[in-house]
Coordinates of C-alpha atoms in Angstrom, one line a residue:
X1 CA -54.2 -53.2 29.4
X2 CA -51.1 -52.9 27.2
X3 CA -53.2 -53.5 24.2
X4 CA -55.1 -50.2 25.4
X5 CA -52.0 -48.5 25.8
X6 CA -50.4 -49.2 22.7
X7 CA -53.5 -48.1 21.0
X8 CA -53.6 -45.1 22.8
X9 CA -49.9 -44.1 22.0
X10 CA -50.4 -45.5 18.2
X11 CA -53.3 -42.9 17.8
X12 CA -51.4 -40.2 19.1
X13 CA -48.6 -40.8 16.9
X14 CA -51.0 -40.8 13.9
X15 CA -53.1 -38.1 15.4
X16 CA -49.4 -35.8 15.3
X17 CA -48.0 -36.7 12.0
X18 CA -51.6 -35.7 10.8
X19 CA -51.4 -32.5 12.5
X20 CA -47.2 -32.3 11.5
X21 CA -48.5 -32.6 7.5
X22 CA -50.7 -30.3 7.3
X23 CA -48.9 -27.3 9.6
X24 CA -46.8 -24.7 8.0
X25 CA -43.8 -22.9 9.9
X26 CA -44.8 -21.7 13.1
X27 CA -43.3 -18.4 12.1
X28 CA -43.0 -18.2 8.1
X29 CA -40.7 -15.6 7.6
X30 CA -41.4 -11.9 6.2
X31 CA -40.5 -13.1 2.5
X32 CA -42.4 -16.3 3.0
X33 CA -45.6 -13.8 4.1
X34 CA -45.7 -11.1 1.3
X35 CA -45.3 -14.3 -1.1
X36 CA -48.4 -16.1 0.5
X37 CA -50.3 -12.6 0.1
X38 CA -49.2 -12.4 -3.3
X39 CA -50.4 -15.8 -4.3
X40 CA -53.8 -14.8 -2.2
X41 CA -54.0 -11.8 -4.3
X42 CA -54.0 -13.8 -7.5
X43 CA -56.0 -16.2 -6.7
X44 CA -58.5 -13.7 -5.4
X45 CA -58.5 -11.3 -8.1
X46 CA -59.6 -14.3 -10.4
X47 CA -63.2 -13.6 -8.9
X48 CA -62.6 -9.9 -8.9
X49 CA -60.9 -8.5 -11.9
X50 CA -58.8 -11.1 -13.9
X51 CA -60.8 -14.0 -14.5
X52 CA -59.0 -17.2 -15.2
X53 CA -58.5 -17.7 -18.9
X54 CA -60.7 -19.0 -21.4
X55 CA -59.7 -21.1 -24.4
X56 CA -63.0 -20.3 -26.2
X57 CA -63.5 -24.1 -27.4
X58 CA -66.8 -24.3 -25.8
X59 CA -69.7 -22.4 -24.6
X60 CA -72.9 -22.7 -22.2
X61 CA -75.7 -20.5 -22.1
X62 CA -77.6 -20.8 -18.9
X63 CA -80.1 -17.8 -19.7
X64 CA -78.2 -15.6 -17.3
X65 CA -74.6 -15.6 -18.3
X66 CA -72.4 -17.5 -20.9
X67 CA -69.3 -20.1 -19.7
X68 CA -66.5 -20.5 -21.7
X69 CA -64.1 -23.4 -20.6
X70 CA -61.0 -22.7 -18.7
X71 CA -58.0 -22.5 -20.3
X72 CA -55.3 -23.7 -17.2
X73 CA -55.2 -27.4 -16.8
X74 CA -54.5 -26.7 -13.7
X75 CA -57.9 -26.2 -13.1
X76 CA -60.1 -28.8 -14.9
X77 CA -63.0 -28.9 -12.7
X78 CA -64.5 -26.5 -10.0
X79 CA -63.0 -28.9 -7.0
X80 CA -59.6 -28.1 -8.3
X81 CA -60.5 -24.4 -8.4
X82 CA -61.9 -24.8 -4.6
X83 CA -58.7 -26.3 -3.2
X84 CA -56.7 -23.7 -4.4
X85 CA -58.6 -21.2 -2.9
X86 CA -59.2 -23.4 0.4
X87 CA -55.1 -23.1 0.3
X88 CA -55.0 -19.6 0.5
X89 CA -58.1 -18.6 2.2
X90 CA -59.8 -19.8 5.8
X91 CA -62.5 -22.5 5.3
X92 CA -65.0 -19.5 5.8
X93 CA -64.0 -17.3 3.6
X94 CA -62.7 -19.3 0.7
X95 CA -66.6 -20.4 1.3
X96 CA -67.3 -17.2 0.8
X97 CA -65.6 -16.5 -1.9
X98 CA -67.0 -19.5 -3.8
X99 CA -70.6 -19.3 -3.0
X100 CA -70.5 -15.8 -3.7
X101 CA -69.4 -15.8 -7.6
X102 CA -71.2 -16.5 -10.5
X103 CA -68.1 -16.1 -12.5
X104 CA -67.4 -20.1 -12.6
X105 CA -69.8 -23.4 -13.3
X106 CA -69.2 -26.6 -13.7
X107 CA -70.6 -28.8 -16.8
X108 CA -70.3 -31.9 -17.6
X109 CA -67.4 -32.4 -15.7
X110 CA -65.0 -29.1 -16.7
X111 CA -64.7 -25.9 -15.2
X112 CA -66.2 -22.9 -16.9
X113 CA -65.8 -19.3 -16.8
X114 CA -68.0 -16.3 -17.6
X115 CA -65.0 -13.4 -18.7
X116 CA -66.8 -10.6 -17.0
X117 CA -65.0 -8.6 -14.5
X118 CA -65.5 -5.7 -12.7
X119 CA -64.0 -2.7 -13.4
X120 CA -60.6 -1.8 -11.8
X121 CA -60.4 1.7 -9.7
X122 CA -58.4 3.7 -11.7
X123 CA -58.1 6.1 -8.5
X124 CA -56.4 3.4 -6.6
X125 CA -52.0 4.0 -6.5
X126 CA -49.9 1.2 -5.8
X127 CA -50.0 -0.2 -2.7
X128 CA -47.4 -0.4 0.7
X129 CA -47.4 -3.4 3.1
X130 CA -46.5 -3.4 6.4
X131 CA -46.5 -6.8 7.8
X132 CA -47.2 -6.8 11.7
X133 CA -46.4 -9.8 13.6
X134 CA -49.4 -9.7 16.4
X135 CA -49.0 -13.0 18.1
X136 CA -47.5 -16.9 17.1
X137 CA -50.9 -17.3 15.3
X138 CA -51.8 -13.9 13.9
X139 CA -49.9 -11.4 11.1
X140 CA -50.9 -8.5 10.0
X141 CA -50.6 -7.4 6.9
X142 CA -51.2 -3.5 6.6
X143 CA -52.1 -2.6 3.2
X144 CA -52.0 1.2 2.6
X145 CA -53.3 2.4 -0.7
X146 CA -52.8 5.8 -2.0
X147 CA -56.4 7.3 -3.7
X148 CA -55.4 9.8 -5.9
X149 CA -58.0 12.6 -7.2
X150 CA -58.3 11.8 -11.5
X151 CA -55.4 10.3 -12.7
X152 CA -57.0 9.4 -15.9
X153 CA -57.1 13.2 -16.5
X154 CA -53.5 13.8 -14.8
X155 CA -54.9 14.8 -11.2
X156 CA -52.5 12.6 -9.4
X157 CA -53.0 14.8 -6.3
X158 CA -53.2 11.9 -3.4
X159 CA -56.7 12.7 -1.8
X160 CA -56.8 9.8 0.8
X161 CA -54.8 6.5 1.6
X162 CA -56.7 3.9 2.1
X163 CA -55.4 1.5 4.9
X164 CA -56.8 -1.9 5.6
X165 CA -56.0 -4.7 7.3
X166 CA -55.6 -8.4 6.1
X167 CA -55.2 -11.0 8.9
X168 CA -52.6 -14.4 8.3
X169 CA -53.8 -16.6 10.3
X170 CA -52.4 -20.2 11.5
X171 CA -55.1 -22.9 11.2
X172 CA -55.0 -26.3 11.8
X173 CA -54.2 -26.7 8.1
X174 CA -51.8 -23.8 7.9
X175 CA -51.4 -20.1 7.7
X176 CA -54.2 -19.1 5.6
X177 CA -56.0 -15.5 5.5
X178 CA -59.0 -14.7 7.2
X179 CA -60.1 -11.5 5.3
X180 CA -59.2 -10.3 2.3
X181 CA -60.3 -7.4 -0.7
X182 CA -59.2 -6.6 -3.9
X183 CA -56.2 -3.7 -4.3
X184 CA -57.3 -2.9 -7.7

């Protein structure tokens, strides 16, 4: 019976400093919030708008679309680009995000980009957040973007604002976001 018992307690003891590793602050300050959504922005505007950089060294042709490597040694190979999105994003969406793109292969062993982007809304102002503390495991972050008339022709007349919502949520591996869009 005390063998039991100590196996019990030992597995709850590795069971919580499994749980205590991979938790963030239960309440991550305001600054600690915008600077998660900033790093979430980054990271997701790599499959939006700014690609991650190429060196140009090498080239595939798959018929479709043509990879050049990745420039950042940070990210050698597609896992490494999955984690970091995994860090920023809820397993479903980073999912999402991944699956979704055609922007990056792998070949061989080494990431690879396509340096396409979509076009940036040149309507779109610069954005406000609001960050709305909703419960212990959910902030909001209120984005409000101002859509201006032409501002490419000097119409800088504010037509609309453009508010949207972009949930931090805590997950068993920290506070990650559970939706998220480009600003740009």
């Amino acid at each position: 019976m005390k063998i039991v018992r100590s196996l019990f307690l030992s597995a709850i003891l590795v069971l919580t400093a499994v749980l205590t590793a991979f938790a963030s602050p239960e309440a991550p300050t305001d600054q600690e919030v915008a600077q998660a959504f900033q790093e979430a922005n980054t990271v997701y505007e790599w499959f939006e708008h700014h690609p991650l950089e190429t060196d140009g060294k090498e080239k595939k042709d798959t018929g479709y679309m043509i990879y050049y490597t990745v420039a950042d040694k940070d990210y050698p190979t597609m896992l490494a680009l999955k984690t970091r999105v995994n860090e920023c994003f809820t397993e479903a969406l980073a999912g999402f995000i991944i699956s979704d793109s055609r922007m990056y292969r792998e070949f061989d062993g080494r990431l690879y980009v396509a340096p396409s982007a979509k076009a940036l809304d040149p309507r779109k102002g610069t954005s406000t957040i609001n960050i709305v503390r909703v419960s212990p495991t959910r902030i909001n972050l209120e984005i409000s973007t101002p859509i201006m008339e032409d501002p490419v022709h000097g119409k800088t007349n504010v037509l609309e604002t453009k508010k949207t919502i972009f949930p931090y949520v805590k997950t068993l591996k920290g506070w990650r976001f559970s939706y998220f869009e480009s600003l740009e």
